[in-house]
Coordinates of C-alpha atoms in Angstrom, one line a residue:
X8 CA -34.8 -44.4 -64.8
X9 CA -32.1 -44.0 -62.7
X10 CA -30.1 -47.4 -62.0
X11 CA -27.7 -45.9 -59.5
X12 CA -30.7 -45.9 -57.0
X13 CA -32.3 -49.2 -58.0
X14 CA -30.8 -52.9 -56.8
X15 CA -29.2 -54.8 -58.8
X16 CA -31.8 -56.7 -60.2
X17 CA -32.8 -54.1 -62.9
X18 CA -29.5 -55.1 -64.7
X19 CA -30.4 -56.4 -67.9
X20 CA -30.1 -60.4 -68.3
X21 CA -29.4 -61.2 -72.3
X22 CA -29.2 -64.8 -70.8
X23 CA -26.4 -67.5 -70.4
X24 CA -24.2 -67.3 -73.7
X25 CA -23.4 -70.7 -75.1
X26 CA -19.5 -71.4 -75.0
X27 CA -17.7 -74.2 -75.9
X28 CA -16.2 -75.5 -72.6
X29 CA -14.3 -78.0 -74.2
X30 CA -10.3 -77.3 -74.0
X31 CA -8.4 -79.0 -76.5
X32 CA -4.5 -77.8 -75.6
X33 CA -2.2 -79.9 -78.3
X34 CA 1.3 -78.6 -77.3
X35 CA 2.2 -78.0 -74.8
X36 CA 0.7 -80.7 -72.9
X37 CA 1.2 -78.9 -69.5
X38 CA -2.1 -77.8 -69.0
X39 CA -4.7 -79.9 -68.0
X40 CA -8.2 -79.8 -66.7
X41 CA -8.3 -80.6 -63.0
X42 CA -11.0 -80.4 -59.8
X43 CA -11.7 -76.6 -58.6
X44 CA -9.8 -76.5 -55.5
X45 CA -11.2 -75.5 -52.1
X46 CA -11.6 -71.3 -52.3
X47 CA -10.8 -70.7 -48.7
X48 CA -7.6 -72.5 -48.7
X49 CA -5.1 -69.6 -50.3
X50 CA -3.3 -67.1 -49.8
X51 CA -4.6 -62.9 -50.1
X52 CA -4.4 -62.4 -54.0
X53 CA -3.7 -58.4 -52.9
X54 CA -2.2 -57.6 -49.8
X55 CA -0.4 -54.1 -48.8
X56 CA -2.3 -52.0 -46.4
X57 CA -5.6 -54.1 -47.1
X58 CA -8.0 -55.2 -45.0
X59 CA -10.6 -58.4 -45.2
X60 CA -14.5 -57.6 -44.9
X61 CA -17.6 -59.5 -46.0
X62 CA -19.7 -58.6 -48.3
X63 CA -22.6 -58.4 -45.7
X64 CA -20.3 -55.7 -43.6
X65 CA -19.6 -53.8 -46.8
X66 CA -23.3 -53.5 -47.7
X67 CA -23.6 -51.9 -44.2
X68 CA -21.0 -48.9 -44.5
X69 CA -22.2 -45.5 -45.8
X70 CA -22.8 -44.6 -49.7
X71 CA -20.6 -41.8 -50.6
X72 CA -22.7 -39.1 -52.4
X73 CA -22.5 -36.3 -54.7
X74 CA -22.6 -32.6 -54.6
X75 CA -26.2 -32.3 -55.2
X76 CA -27.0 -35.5 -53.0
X77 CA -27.7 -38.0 -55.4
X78 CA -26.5 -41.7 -54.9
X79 CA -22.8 -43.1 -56.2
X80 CA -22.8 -46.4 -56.8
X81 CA -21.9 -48.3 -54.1
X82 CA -19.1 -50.8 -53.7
X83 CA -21.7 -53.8 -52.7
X84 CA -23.5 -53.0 -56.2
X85 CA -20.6 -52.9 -57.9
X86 CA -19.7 -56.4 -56.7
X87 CA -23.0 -57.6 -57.8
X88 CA -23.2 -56.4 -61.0
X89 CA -19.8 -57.3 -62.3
X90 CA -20.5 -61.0 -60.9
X91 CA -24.0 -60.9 -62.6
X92 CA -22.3 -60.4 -65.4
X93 CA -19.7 -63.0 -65.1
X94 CA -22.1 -65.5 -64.0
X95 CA -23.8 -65.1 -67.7
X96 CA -20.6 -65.6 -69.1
X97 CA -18.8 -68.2 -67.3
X98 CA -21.2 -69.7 -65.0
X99 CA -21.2 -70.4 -61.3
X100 CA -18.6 -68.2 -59.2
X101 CA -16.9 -68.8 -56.1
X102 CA -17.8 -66.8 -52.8
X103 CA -16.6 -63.4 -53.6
X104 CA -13.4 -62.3 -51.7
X105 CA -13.1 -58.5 -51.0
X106 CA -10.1 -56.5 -49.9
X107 CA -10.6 -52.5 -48.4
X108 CA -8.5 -49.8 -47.5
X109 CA -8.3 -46.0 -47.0
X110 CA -11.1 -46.0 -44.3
X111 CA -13.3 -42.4 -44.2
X112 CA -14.8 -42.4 -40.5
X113 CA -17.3 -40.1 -39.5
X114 CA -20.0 -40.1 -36.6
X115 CA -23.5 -40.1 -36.5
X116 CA -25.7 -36.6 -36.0
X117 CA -26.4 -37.4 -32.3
X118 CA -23.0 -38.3 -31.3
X119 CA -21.5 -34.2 -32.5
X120 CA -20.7 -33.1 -29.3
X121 CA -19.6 -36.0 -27.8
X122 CA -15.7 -37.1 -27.1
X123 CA -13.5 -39.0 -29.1
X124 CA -13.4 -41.5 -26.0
X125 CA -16.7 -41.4 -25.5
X126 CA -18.0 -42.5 -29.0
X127 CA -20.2 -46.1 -29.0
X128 CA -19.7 -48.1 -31.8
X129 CA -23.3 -47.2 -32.9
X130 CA -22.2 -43.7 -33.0
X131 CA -19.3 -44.2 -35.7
X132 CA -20.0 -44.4 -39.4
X133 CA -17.4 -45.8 -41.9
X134 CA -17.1 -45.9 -45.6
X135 CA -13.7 -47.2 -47.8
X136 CA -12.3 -45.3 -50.2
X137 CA -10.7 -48.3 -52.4
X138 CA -12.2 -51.8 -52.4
X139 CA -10.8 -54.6 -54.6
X140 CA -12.5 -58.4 -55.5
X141 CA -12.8 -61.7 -57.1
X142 CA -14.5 -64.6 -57.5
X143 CA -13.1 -67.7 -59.5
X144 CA -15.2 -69.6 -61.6
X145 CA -16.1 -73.3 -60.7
X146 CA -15.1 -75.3 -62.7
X147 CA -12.4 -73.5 -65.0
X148 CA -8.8 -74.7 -63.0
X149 CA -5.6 -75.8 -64.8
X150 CA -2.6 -77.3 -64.0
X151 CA 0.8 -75.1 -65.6
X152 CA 3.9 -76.0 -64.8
X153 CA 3.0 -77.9 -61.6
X154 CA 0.8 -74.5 -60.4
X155 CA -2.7 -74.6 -60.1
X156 CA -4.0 -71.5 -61.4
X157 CA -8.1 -70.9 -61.6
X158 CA -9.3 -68.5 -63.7
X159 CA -10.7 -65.1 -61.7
X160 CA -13.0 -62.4 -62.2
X161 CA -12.5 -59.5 -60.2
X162 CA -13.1 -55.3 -59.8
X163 CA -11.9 -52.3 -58.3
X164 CA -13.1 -48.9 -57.3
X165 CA -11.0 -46.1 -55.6
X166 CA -13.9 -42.9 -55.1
X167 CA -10.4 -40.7 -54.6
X168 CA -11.1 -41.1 -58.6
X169 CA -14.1 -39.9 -58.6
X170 CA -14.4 -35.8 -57.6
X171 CA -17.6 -36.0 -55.5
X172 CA -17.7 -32.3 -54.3
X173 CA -19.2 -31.7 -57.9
X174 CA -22.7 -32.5 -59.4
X175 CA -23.1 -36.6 -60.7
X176 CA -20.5 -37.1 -63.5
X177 CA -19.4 -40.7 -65.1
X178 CA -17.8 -43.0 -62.0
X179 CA -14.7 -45.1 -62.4
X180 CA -14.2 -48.6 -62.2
X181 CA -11.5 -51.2 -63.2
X182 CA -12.8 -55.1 -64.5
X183 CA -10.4 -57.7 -65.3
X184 CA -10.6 -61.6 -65.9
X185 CA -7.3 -64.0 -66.0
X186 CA -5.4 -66.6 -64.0
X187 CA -4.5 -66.9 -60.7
X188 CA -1.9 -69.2 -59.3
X189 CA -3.4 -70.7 -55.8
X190 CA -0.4 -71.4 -54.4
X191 CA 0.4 -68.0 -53.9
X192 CA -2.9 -66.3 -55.2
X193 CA -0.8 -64.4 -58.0
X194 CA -3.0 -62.4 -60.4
X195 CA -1.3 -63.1 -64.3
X196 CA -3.4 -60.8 -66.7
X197 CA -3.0 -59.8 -69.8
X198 CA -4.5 -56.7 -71.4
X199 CA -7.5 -58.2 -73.2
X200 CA -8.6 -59.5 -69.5
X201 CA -7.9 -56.0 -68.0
X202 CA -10.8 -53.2 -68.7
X203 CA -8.8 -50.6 -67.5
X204 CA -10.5 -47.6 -66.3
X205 CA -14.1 -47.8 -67.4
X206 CA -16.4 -44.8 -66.8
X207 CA -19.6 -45.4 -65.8
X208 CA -23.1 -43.6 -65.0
X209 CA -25.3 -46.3 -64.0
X210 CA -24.8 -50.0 -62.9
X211 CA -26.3 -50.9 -66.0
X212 CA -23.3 -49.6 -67.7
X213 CA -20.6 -51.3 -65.8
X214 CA -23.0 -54.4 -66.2
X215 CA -22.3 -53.7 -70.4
X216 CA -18.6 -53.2 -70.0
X217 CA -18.2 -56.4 -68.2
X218 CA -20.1 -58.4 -70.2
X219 CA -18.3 -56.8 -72.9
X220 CA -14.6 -58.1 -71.4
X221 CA -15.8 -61.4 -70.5
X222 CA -17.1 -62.2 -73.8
X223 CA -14.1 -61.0 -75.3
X224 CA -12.0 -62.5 -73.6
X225 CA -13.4 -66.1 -73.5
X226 CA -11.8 -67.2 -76.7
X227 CA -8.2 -66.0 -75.5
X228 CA -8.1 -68.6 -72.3
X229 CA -6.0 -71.4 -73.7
X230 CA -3.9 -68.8 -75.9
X231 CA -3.1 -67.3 -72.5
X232 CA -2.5 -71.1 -71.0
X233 CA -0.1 -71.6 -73.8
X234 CA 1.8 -68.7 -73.1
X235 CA 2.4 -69.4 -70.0
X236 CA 3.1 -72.7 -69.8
X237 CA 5.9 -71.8 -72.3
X238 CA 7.4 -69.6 -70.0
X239 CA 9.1 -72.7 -67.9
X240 CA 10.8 -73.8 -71.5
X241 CA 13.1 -70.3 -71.1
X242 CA 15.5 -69.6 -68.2
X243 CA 17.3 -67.3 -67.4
X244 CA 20.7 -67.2 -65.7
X245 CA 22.0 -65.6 -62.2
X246 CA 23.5 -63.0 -64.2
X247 CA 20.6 -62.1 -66.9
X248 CA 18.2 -61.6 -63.6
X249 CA 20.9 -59.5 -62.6
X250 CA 21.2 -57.1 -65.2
X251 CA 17.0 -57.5 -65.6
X252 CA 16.9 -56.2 -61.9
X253 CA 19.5 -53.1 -62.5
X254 CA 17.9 -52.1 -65.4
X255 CA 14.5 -52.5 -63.4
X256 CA 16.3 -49.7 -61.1
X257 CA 18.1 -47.7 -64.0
X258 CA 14.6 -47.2 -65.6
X259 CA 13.3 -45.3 -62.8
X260 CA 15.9 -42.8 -62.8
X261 CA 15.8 -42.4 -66.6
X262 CA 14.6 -38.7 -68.2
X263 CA 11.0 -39.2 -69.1
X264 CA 12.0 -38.7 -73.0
X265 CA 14.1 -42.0 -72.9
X266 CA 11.8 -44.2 -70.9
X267 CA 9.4 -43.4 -73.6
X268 CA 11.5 -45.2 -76.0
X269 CA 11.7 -48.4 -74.3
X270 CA 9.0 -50.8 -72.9
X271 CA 6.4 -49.6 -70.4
X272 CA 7.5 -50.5 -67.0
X273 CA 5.1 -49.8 -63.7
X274 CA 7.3 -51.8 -61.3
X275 CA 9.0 -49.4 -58.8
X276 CA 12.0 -50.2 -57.1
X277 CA 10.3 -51.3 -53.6
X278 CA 8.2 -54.3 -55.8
X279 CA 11.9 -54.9 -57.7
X280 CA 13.3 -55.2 -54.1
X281 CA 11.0 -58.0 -52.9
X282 CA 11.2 -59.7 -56.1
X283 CA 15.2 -60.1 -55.4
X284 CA 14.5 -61.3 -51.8
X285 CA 11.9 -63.8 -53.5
X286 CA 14.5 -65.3 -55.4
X287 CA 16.4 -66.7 -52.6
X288 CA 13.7 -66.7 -50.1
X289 CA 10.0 -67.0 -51.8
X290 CA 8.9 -70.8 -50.8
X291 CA 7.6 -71.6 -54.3
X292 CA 9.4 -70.0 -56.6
X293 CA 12.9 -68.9 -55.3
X294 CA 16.3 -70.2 -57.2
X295 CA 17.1 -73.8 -56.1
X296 CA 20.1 -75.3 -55.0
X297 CA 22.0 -76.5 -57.9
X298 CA 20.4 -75.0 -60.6
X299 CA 21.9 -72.1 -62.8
X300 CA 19.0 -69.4 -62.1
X301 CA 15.4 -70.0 -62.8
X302 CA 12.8 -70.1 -65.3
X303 CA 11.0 -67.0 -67.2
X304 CA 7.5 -69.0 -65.2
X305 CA 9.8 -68.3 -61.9
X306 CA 10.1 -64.7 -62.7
X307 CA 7.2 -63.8 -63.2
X308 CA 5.7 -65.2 -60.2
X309 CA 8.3 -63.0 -58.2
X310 CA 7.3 -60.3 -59.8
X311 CA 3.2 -60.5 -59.7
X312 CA 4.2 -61.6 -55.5
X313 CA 5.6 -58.2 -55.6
X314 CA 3.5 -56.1 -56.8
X315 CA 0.8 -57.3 -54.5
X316 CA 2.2 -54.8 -52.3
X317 CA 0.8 -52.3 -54.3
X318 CA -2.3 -50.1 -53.3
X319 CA -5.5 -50.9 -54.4
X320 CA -6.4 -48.9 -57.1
X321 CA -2.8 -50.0 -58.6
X322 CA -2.4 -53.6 -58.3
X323 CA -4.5 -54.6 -61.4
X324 CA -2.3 -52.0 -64.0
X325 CA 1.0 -53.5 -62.1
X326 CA 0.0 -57.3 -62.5
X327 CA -0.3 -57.1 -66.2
X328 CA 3.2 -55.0 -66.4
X329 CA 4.6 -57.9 -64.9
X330 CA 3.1 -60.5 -67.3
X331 CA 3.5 -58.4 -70.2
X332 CA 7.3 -57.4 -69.1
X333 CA 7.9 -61.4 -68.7
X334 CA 6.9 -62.2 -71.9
X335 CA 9.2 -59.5 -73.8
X336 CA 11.9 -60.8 -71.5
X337 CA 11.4 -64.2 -72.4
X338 CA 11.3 -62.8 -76.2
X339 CA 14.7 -61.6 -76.0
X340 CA 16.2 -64.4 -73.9
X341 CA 15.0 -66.3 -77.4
X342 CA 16.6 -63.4 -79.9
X343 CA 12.8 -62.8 -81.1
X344 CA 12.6 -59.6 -79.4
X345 CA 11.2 -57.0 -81.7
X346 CA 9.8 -54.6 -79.0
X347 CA 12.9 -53.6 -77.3
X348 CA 12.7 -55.7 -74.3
X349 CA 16.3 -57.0 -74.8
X350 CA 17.3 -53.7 -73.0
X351 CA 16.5 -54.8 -69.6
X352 CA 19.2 -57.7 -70.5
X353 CA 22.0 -55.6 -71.7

């Protein structure tokens, strides 16, 4: 059978898993269970050249399709099938929230001939190329370090991936779960919550590798808590996110052979920019008055506001540099740096 053609009802259901949805923290005692809070109410958690659509409108643009005519999966399915998938993991979800770009406009048979100014709206046709979403789960919120943060299932597709002038071939998709601060809707994931790209022929197989993340990552979600509730314990001064920044810029310019010796970074120097306006302007997380810089939990947030600036089919890869970049930094603001993060403070 072909699933690319079929709803997404044919997905295989192995039923809900049994989890233990008790969260027992012990130290530090910073994050606690608390109400899910309302969904609407937030800021865009991506944000760049993005637009908003519904689910509804997305189900009604075109289906891109292969050389030989058969189906792609379509965004809408995608959607459904990765929060199928989360549903059996983590239960109920929040209204899903989608974010397009790169439009591909076309018109309708009928309307060849006709002027660009004389085109009706039933004579356009419109599919988009990149399409991002999430969903948190009810339920599953935290309080860290005075942040809300709700834990988030999400997917993107960019078909500029996928080389449709050929016959079907494996389509790809990214799935990631972590936490998102509402305040700022800030994705913080870590690599065992992001899929990376997954290759898929059939919804049933991006139904598989989502399950596949979920589950795995289920046991991680207080580690992950932990971790970053530690990051307000370390702080770093004016002058360490100084030399953090410059290196930030230095790295870009570096030969390719010497970048490869020292920690991945994906941050370019427009994200690096904002982050340095952040921290005097951001609302939530900019350097008060008084203090001697700000925390590692600061800096991060700066950065993961920044990157949401990034395009679609980049922002998920760039959010987990940023947590995974914070982390090392916070390592060898402690002198237990064994990665060579402490670079970025020399």
């Amino acid at each position: 059978m072909d699933y690319s053609t079929q709803p997404t009802a044919v997905v295989p259901s192995p039923g809900r898993l049994t989890l233990n949805r008790q969260f027992p923290l012990g130290e530090p005692a910073t994050a606690e269970a608390i109400d899910s809070p309302d969904p609407d109410n937030h800021p865009n958690f991506i944000e760049s050249n993005t637009n908003a659509i519904t689910l509804e409108e997305l189900s009604n643009n075109l289906i891109p399709t292969w050389a030989d005519n058969s189906l792609t999966i379509s965004h809408t399915n995608f959607i459904k099938t990765v929060r199928t998938a989360a549903v059996q993991v983590f239960g109920n979800l929040t209204p899903v929230e989608i974010r397009t770009s790169h439009p591909i406009q076309g018109r309708r048979p009928e309307a060849i001939h006709k002027k660009q100014n004389e085109l009706t709206e039933n004579d356009k046709t419109i599919y988009y190329q990149r399409m991002a979403f999430i969903s948190h789960v009810v339920g599953l919120s935290r309080e860290v370090n005075g942040q809300i943060v709700n834990l988030t299932i999400g997917g993107v597709r960019n078909y500029a991936d996928d080389q449709l002038y050929r016959t079907a071939t494996p389509q790809r998709f990214k799935v990631f779960v972590g936490w998102q601060v509402r305040v700022c809707s800030n994705m913080m994931l870590t690599c065992n919550g992001n899929s990376g790209v997954i290759q898929c022929l059939t919804e049933a197989d991006v139904f598989q590798k989502a399950i596949e993340l979920f589950t795995k990552f289920n046991p991680e979600r207080e580690n992950i808590l932990t971790q970053l509730a530690n990051l307000q314990t370390t702080r770093m001064s004016e002058q360490q996110f100084c030399n953090i920044i410059g290196r930030m810029r230095l790295y870009q310019a570096l030969p390719t052979a010497e970048q490869h010796t020292l920690p991945n970074l994906l941050i370019g120097d427009q994200a690096v920019n904002e982050a340095v306006r952040g921290y005097f302007n951001n609302p939530n997380f900019r350097k008060r008055e008084g203090e001697e810089g700000i925390s590692c939990w600061n800096f991060l947030q700066l950065m993961t506001e920044a990157v949401k600036s990034s395009y679609i089919d980049k922002f998920t890869d760039r959010n987990q540099n940023a947590l995974d970049i914070t982390l090392g930094i916070q390592n060898a603001l402690n002198g237990t740096d064994e990665e060579g993060y402490s670079w970025f403070l020399s």
